[in-house]
Amino acid sequence: MTQGSTATSHPQAAERLLDTAVASFNGSRRSGQVEMTRRVADSLRTGKHLLVQAGTGTGKSLAYLIPALHHAVSTGKPVLVSTATLALQAQIMGRDLPRLLESIQEDLPRPAQTALVKGRSNYLCKQKLAGGFPDDDEDQEALFAAAVEPTGGVTTYEPTSKLGKEVVMLREWADTTDTGDRDHLPSGVTDKAWRQVSVNAVDCLGRKCSMFDECFSELARKDAQEADLVITNHAMLAIDAFEGLDVLPEHEAVIIDEAHELTERVTSAVTVQLSAQMIQAAASSARRYTAINVDGLQAAAVAVEAAFGGVEDGLLARGLNEQQAGAVESARNAARTALADSKPSGDAEADPGRTNARSRLQAVFDVTERMLSSSHTADVVWVSRPGTFTPGQGYQQADVSEPPLLFVAPTSVAGRLREGLFGTRTVVLTSATLTIGESFDPVAGSVGLLGAEAPQWDGVDVGSPFDYPRQGMLYVAKHLPAPSMKSQDAQREELAGLIEASGGATLALFSSRRAAEQAAEDLRKTLDVPILCQGDSTMSALVREFAEDEQTCLFGTMSLWQGVDVPGRSCRLVAIDRIPFPRPDDPLNNARSQEVARAGGNGFMQVAATHAAIRLSQGAGRLIRTTEDRGVLAILDSRLANARYGAFLKKSMPEFWATANGDVARNALSRLRDS
């Protein structure tokens, strides 16, 4: 390349590369995409943080990938791209980057190397496959039928259950895969089957594992060390920035896509939990693999269950009482003693069982230590129990006699993001939804970019190329009762009529996984179209199957509300079951609302309504993906039309042509189906 390779000309060089890529794709020049490309390149050149709102159809992936690639290969400094969802990660690595590199590789200063880094649980664990991992989730023989006739003195087993067959398939795939990445499976498997061949970060043996050098997760991270562009997710970014764990390669710049999700994903990544069962499991593991005395841990487990048993679910607004604090302190002290007593000597450090046991003890110590200091930090503590499902009655809250789970999380991560992320790197944040009421301030404040100590940043809205009133219709089912258990039948009937008119081709977005699963189960009985549901397979496999068959419907929840790109006739109806407010009993959002109220603000509007507005915008954005797309966005929550906050929420959505007449919506879908 003879021009545009110096740092001062990055914006111009990036724009030329964009023109090359667009021409190779037979696309057309989009002013918003050009502006975003130049602004991202300039941010990487100057080191000034940037917030970019880019509406659906802008082509923002190209607009940040091109300047990121050019900056990395020109300067020799890697750039990290972080997404909120595995779906968008898969889209970038499987589609966007390969096409882009094919078109511009010859025009880059040198060939670019790319890599993908995900959490350990996304990769096969060779140690577990080899039977060397302690405390397997399932008795493997229980997955199979009784032994068939021995052959040559060797007893063999045949899988009978779906789970057993999936595990056999995974074991066979393990012999041929080069990556061990779940997204590279030829066909999807259930989460339960995948757990039989994978481990999470807590249970991973790390460098003590005998198969560390051939570990799929470690090999992926090793590849990332040599890459110019590394694709990862917000959770990994949080662990790397805040937990002191080197899970990502060194980088001076990071581009954060789906940035409206950053604070929630970071909060989730630094949220920890404690239970009597967790303490007891750590004690059992320590006794089994280290032979130390665990009486203190067992007593602490009993004390924790006694202190929190019977406490209603919800926020502990006044913190831990004396009995609760004493029980948590006893667990911390017992874990500390057990860690000291189980410390290995000589070559005992390589023992997988001991390493796993100490990992569980460390987890107990860390969470109890944090819980005890919560009154002096921004952390809050709450009690929760898993819900139970009863046919005909739906999901009900578990009885308070059930063992509780204790959670600890920060109400705000703004300070941590300011120090751990923005203080050490150049950061570009982008999303289709970064402004609320045409202001970047709410999002900027949530990530630590407001206040006297905040670093400098720029914000720009590059718009959208779509003609929303002509391309899309917004149908609000104003006649339906407000969402509740009693109104589910009416809502399902409304959804069924819309899907029937559309002939399938429906992305149905639900506010909870439970609602999606129940709706899929009910409508499979009444509709003659294929219905896929989140959890049936990997997200990438589900989206691929949905996109390939025009009649197929896909039901799911939050991970489908964003990052899913299915243009054309396969997605002509997007249906949303209810306004995606946070749950009214969500302890963390309640704590945030209380903080806003104490400061004199409107907690509902600043927390719950803002949360819903951002997610509605993201969900609505699944409908129109190209200038040729046509479709209907159906909101099956009458509150959008009838409640006072409805107007505020509508401002966050594309300006589709609006109607409350169901016949008009169904007729439009029928015409689209037959066109």
mmCIF file of N, CA and C in Angstrom, residues 544-612:
data_model
loop_
_atom_site.group_PDB
_atom_site.id
_atom_site.type_symbol
_atom_site.label_atom_id
_atom_site.label_comp_id
_atom_site.label_asym_id
_atom_site.label_seq_id
_atom_site.Cartn_x
_atom_site.Cartn_y
_atom_site.Cartn_z
ATOM 1 N N ARG A 544 -29.524 -19.606 12.270
ATOM 2 C CA ARG A 544 -29.252 -20.094 10.921
ATOM 3 C C ARG A 544 -30.457 -20.857 10.366
ATOM 4 N N GLU A 545 -31.042 -21.718 11.183
ATOM 5 C CA GLU A 545 -32.211 -22.484 10.741
ATOM 6 C C GLU A 545 -33.403 -21.570 10.485
ATOM 7 N N PHE A 546 -33.581 -20.564 11.328
ATOM 8 C CA PHE A 546 -34.661 -19.599 11.156
ATOM 9 C C PHE A 546 -34.501 -18.842 9.833
ATOM 10 N N ALA A 547 -33.278 -18.441 9.547
ATOM 11 C CA ALA A 547 -33.031 -17.644 8.344
ATOM 12 C C ALA A 547 -33.198 -18.460 7.066
ATOM 13 N N GLU A 548 -32.948 -19.764 7.132
ATOM 14 C CA GLU A 548 -32.949 -20.594 5.929
ATOM 15 C C GLU A 548 -34.336 -21.056 5.503
ATOM 16 N N ASP A 549 -35.313 -21.009 6.398
ATOM 17 C CA ASP A 549 -36.655 -21.511 6.071
ATOM 18 C C ASP A 549 -37.674 -20.410 6.324
ATOM 19 N N GLU A 550 -38.339 -19.965 5.248
ATOM 20 C CA GLU A 550 -39.247 -18.826 5.357
ATOM 21 C C GLU A 550 -40.427 -19.077 6.294
ATOM 22 N N GLN A 551 -40.838 -20.310 6.464
ATOM 23 C CA GLN A 551 -41.994 -20.591 7.316
ATOM 24 C C GLN A 551 -41.634 -20.710 8.798
ATOM 25 N N THR A 552 -40.373 -20.884 9.105
ATOM 26 C CA THR A 552 -39.959 -21.144 10.484
ATOM 27 C C THR A 552 -40.118 -19.913 11.364
ATOM 28 N N CYS A 553 -40.529 -20.157 12.613
ATOM 29 C CA CYS A 553 -40.615 -19.116 13.635
ATOM 30 C C CYS A 553 -39.547 -19.381 14.695
ATOM 31 N N LEU A 554 -39.068 -18.317 15.306
ATOM 32 C CA LEU A 554 -38.068 -18.440 16.358
ATOM 33 C C LEU A 554 -38.539 -17.666 17.575
ATOM 34 N N PHE A 555 -38.685 -18.379 18.697
ATOM 35 C CA PHE A 555 -39.115 -17.769 19.950
ATOM 36 C C PHE A 555 -37.916 -17.683 20.891
ATOM 37 N N GLY A 556 -37.750 -16.561 21.539
ATOM 38 C CA GLY A 556 -36.627 -16.438 22.470
ATOM 39 C C GLY A 556 -36.724 -15.194 23.306
ATOM 40 N N THR A 557 -35.661 -14.952 24.053
ATOM 41 C CA THR A 557 -35.667 -13.834 24.980
ATOM 42 C C THR A 557 -34.482 -12.924 24.723
ATOM 43 N N MET A 558 -33.884 -12.352 25.768
ATOM 44 C CA MET A 558 -33.032 -11.185 25.635
ATOM 45 C C MET A 558 -31.895 -11.318 24.629
ATOM 46 N N SER A 559 -31.268 -12.474 24.521
ATOM 47 C CA SER A 559 -30.149 -12.584 23.593
ATOM 48 C C SER A 559 -30.600 -12.523 22.142
ATOM 49 N N LEU A 560 -31.902 -12.657 21.880
ATOM 50 C CA LEU A 560 -32.435 -12.493 20.530
ATOM 51 C C LEU A 560 -32.936 -11.072 20.269
ATOM 52 N N TRP A 561 -33.024 -10.269 21.328
ATOM 53 C CA TRP A 561 -33.531 -8.913 21.172
ATOM 54 C C TRP A 561 -32.507 -8.018 20.480
ATOM 55 N N GLN A 562 -31.272 -8.478 20.380
ATOM 56 C CA GLN A 562 -30.235 -7.639 19.788
ATOM 57 C C GLN A 562 -29.203 -8.527 19.095
ATOM 58 N N GLY A 563 -28.509 -7.974 18.137
ATOM 59 C CA GLY A 563 -27.412 -8.688 17.503
ATOM 60 C C GLY A 563 -27.823 -9.742 16.498
ATOM 61 N N VAL A 564 -29.128 -10.006 16.342
ATOM 62 C CA VAL A 564 -29.588 -10.999 15.378
ATOM 63 C C VAL A 564 -29.944 -10.284 14.079
ATOM 64 N N ASP A 565 -29.310 -10.711 12.993
ATOM 65 C CA ASP A 565 -29.484 -10.039 11.712
ATOM 66 C C ASP A 565 -30.025 -11.043 10.702
ATOM 67 N N VAL A 566 -31.354 -11.016 10.491
ATOM 68 C CA VAL A 566 -31.990 -11.911 9.525
ATOM 69 C C VAL A 566 -32.809 -11.061 8.564
ATOM 70 N N PRO A 567 -32.178 -10.588 7.492
ATOM 71 C CA PRO A 567 -32.908 -9.764 6.530
ATOM 72 C C PRO A 567 -33.774 -10.621 5.602
ATOM 73 N N GLY A 568 -34.662 -9.940 4.860
ATOM 74 C CA GLY A 568 -35.446 -10.629 3.836
ATOM 75 C C GLY A 568 -36.736 -11.230 4.342
ATOM 76 N N ARG A 569 -37.284 -12.158 3.571
ATOM 77 C CA ARG A 569 -38.610 -12.704 3.818
ATOM 78 C C ARG A 569 -38.665 -13.637 5.024
ATOM 79 N N SER A 570 -37.543 -14.074 5.537
ATOM 80 C CA SER A 570 -37.553 -14.989 6.685
ATOM 81 C C SER A 570 -37.968 -14.308 7.973
ATOM 82 N N CYS A 571 -37.987 -12.985 7.980
ATOM 83 C CA CYS A 571 -38.402 -12.269 9.190
ATOM 84 C C CYS A 571 -39.268 -11.079 8.788
ATOM 85 N N ARG A 572 -40.561 -11.337 8.586
ATOM 86 C CA ARG A 572 -41.477 -10.263 8.212
ATOM 87 C C ARG A 572 -42.403 -9.877 9.366
ATOM 88 N N LEU A 573 -42.326 -10.619 10.463
ATOM 89 C CA LEU A 573 -43.093 -10.265 11.656
ATOM 90 C C LEU A 573 -42.192 -10.382 12.876
ATOM 91 N N VAL A 574 -42.077 -9.297 13.623
ATOM 92 C CA VAL A 574 -41.428 -9.320 14.932
ATOM 93 C C VAL A 574 -42.506 -9.027 15.964
ATOM 94 N N ALA A 575 -42.701 -9.950 16.882
ATOM 95 C CA ALA A 575 -43.731 -9.799 17.912
ATOM 96 C C ALA A 575 -43.072 -9.710 19.278
ATOM 97 N N ILE A 576 -43.510 -8.766 20.087
ATOM 98 C CA ILE A 576 -42.980 -8.560 21.443
ATOM 99 C C ILE A 576 -44.117 -8.754 22.426
ATOM 100 N N ASP A 577 -43.926 -9.669 23.375
ATOM 101 C CA ASP A 577 -45.043 -10.050 24.241
ATOM 102 C C ASP A 577 -45.410 -8.980 25.254
ATOM 103 N N ARG A 578 -44.417 -8.265 25.779
ATOM 104 C CA ARG A 578 -44.718 -7.222 26.755
ATOM 105 C C ARG A 578 -43.586 -6.204 26.804
ATOM 106 N N ILE A 579 -43.884 -5.030 27.303
ATOM 107 C CA ILE A 579 -42.846 -4.011 27.480
ATOM 108 C C ILE A 579 -41.769 -4.589 28.398
ATOM 109 N N PRO A 580 -40.529 -4.553 27.988
ATOM 110 C CA PRO A 580 -39.475 -5.228 28.766
ATOM 111 C C PRO A 580 -38.983 -4.433 29.969
ATOM 112 N N PHE A 581 -39.913 -4.131 30.865
ATOM 113 C CA PHE A 581 -39.510 -3.542 32.142
ATOM 114 C C PHE A 581 -38.706 -4.566 32.931
ATOM 115 N N PRO A 582 -37.813 -4.117 33.794
ATOM 116 C CA PRO A 582 -37.216 -5.080 34.724
ATOM 117 C C PRO A 582 -38.295 -5.638 35.634
ATOM 118 N N ARG A 583 -38.094 -6.839 36.113
ATOM 119 C CA ARG A 583 -39.082 -7.436 37.025
ATOM 120 C C ARG A 583 -39.328 -6.518 38.221
ATOM 121 N N PRO A 584 -40.575 -6.369 38.658
ATOM 122 C CA PRO A 584 -40.860 -5.474 39.785
ATOM 123 C C PRO A 584 -40.173 -5.900 41.075
ATOM 124 N N ASP A 585 -39.816 -7.195 41.150
ATOM 125 C CA ASP A 585 -39.125 -7.659 42.352
ATOM 126 C C ASP A 585 -37.618 -7.781 42.128
ATOM 127 N N ASP A 586 -37.103 -7.149 41.040
ATOM 128 C CA ASP A 586 -35.668 -7.181 40.768
ATOM 129 C C ASP A 586 -34.943 -6.365 41.831
ATOM 130 N N PRO A 587 -34.183 -7.006 42.701
ATOM 131 C CA PRO A 587 -33.563 -6.289 43.827
ATOM 132 C C PRO A 587 -32.584 -5.211 43.386
ATOM 133 N N LEU A 588 -31.805 -5.486 42.358
ATOM 134 C CA LEU A 588 -30.787 -4.534 41.951
ATOM 135 C C LEU A 588 -31.413 -3.273 41.368
ATOM 136 N N ASN A 589 -32.420 -3.441 40.514
ATOM 137 C CA ASN A 589 -33.089 -2.269 39.967
ATOM 138 C C ASN A 589 -33.870 -1.516 41.037
ATOM 139 N N ASN A 590 -34.410 -2.242 42.010
ATOM 140 C CA ASN A 590 -35.071 -1.572 43.122
ATOM 141 C C ASN A 590 -34.080 -0.720 43.899
ATOM 142 N N ALA A 591 -32.875 -1.256 44.120
ATOM 143 C CA ALA A 591 -31.846 -0.490 44.831
ATOM 144 C C ALA A 591 -31.461 0.756 44.042
ATOM 145 N N ARG A 592 -31.348 0.617 42.729
ATOM 146 C CA ARG A 592 -31.009 1.770 41.895
ATOM 147 C C ARG A 592 -32.125 2.810 41.917
ATOM 148 N N SER A 593 -33.373 2.350 41.846
ATOM 149 C CA SER A 593 -34.507 3.280 41.896
ATOM 150 C C SER A 593 -34.536 4.036 43.218
ATOM 151 N N GLN A 594 -34.244 3.335 44.293
ATOM 152 C CA GLN A 594 -34.219 3.977 45.607
ATOM 153 C C GLN A 594 -33.128 5.042 45.681
ATOM 154 N N GLU A 595 -31.976 4.754 45.059
ATOM 155 C CA GLU A 595 -30.899 5.748 45.043
ATOM 156 C C GLU A 595 -31.322 7.000 44.281
ATOM 157 N N VAL A 596 -31.986 6.802 43.127
ATOM 158 C CA VAL A 596 -32.464 7.937 42.336
ATOM 159 C C VAL A 596 -33.490 8.742 43.129
ATOM 160 N N ALA A 597 -34.413 8.043 43.787
ATOM 161 C CA ALA A 597 -35.450 8.728 44.570
ATOM 162 C C ALA A 597 -34.839 9.528 45.716
ATOM 163 N N ARG A 598 -33.838 8.950 46.383
ATOM 164 C CA ARG A 598 -33.187 9.673 47.488
ATOM 165 C C ARG A 598 -32.492 10.941 46.993
ATOM 166 N N ALA A 599 -32.079 10.915 45.705
ATOM 167 C CA ALA A 599 -31.425 12.086 45.129
ATOM 168 C C ALA A 599 -32.437 13.071 44.539
ATOM 169 N N GLY A 600 -33.740 12.778 44.678
ATOM 170 C CA GLY A 600 -34.775 13.685 44.207
ATOM 171 C C GLY A 600 -35.274 13.415 42.810
ATOM 172 N N GLY A 601 -34.875 12.288 42.204
ATOM 173 C CA GLY A 601 -35.299 11.971 40.848
ATOM 174 C C GLY A 601 -36.482 11.029 40.813
ATOM 175 N N ASN A 602 -36.925 10.686 39.608
ATOM 176 C CA ASN A 602 -38.022 9.749 39.396
ATOM 177 C C ASN A 602 -37.418 8.375 39.131
ATOM 178 N N GLY A 603 -37.440 7.524 40.129
ATOM 179 C CA GLY A 603 -36.797 6.223 40.023
ATOM 180 C C GLY A 603 -37.394 5.362 38.924
ATOM 181 N N PHE A 604 -38.710 5.402 38.762
ATOM 182 C CA PHE A 604 -39.352 4.578 37.742
ATOM 183 C C PHE A 604 -38.900 4.997 36.348
ATOM 184 N N MET A 605 -38.942 6.297 36.057
ATOM 185 C CA MET A 605 -38.605 6.755 34.717
ATOM 186 C C MET A 605 -37.115 6.606 34.428
ATOM 187 N N GLN A 606 -36.269 6.905 35.398
ATOM 188 C CA GLN A 606 -34.829 6.868 35.153
ATOM 189 C C GLN A 606 -34.262 5.448 35.139
ATOM 190 N N VAL A 607 -34.931 4.530 35.807
ATOM 191 C CA VAL A 607 -34.401 3.168 35.862
ATOM 192 C C VAL A 607 -35.271 2.220 35.024
ATOM 193 N N ALA A 608 -36.514 1.995 35.454
ATOM 194 C CA ALA A 608 -37.351 0.995 34.792
ATOM 195 C C ALA A 608 -37.737 1.402 33.367
ATOM 196 N N ALA A 609 -38.229 2.639 33.196
ATOM 197 C CA ALA A 609 -38.675 3.066 31.865
ATOM 198 C C ALA A 609 -37.495 3.212 30.904
ATOM 199 N N THR A 610 -36.381 3.695 31.406
ATOM 200 C CA THR A 610 -35.195 3.813 30.552
ATOM 201 C C THR A 610 -34.702 2.436 30.122
ATOM 202 N N HIS A 611 -34.686 1.481 31.039
ATOM 203 C CA HIS A 611 -34.337 0.097 30.739
ATOM 204 C C HIS A 611 -35.239 -0.444 29.627
ATOM 205 N N ALA A 612 -36.554 -0.219 29.765
ATOM 206 C CA ALA A 612 -37.514 -0.725 28.780
ATOM 207 C C ALA A 612 -37.354 -0.037 27.430
#
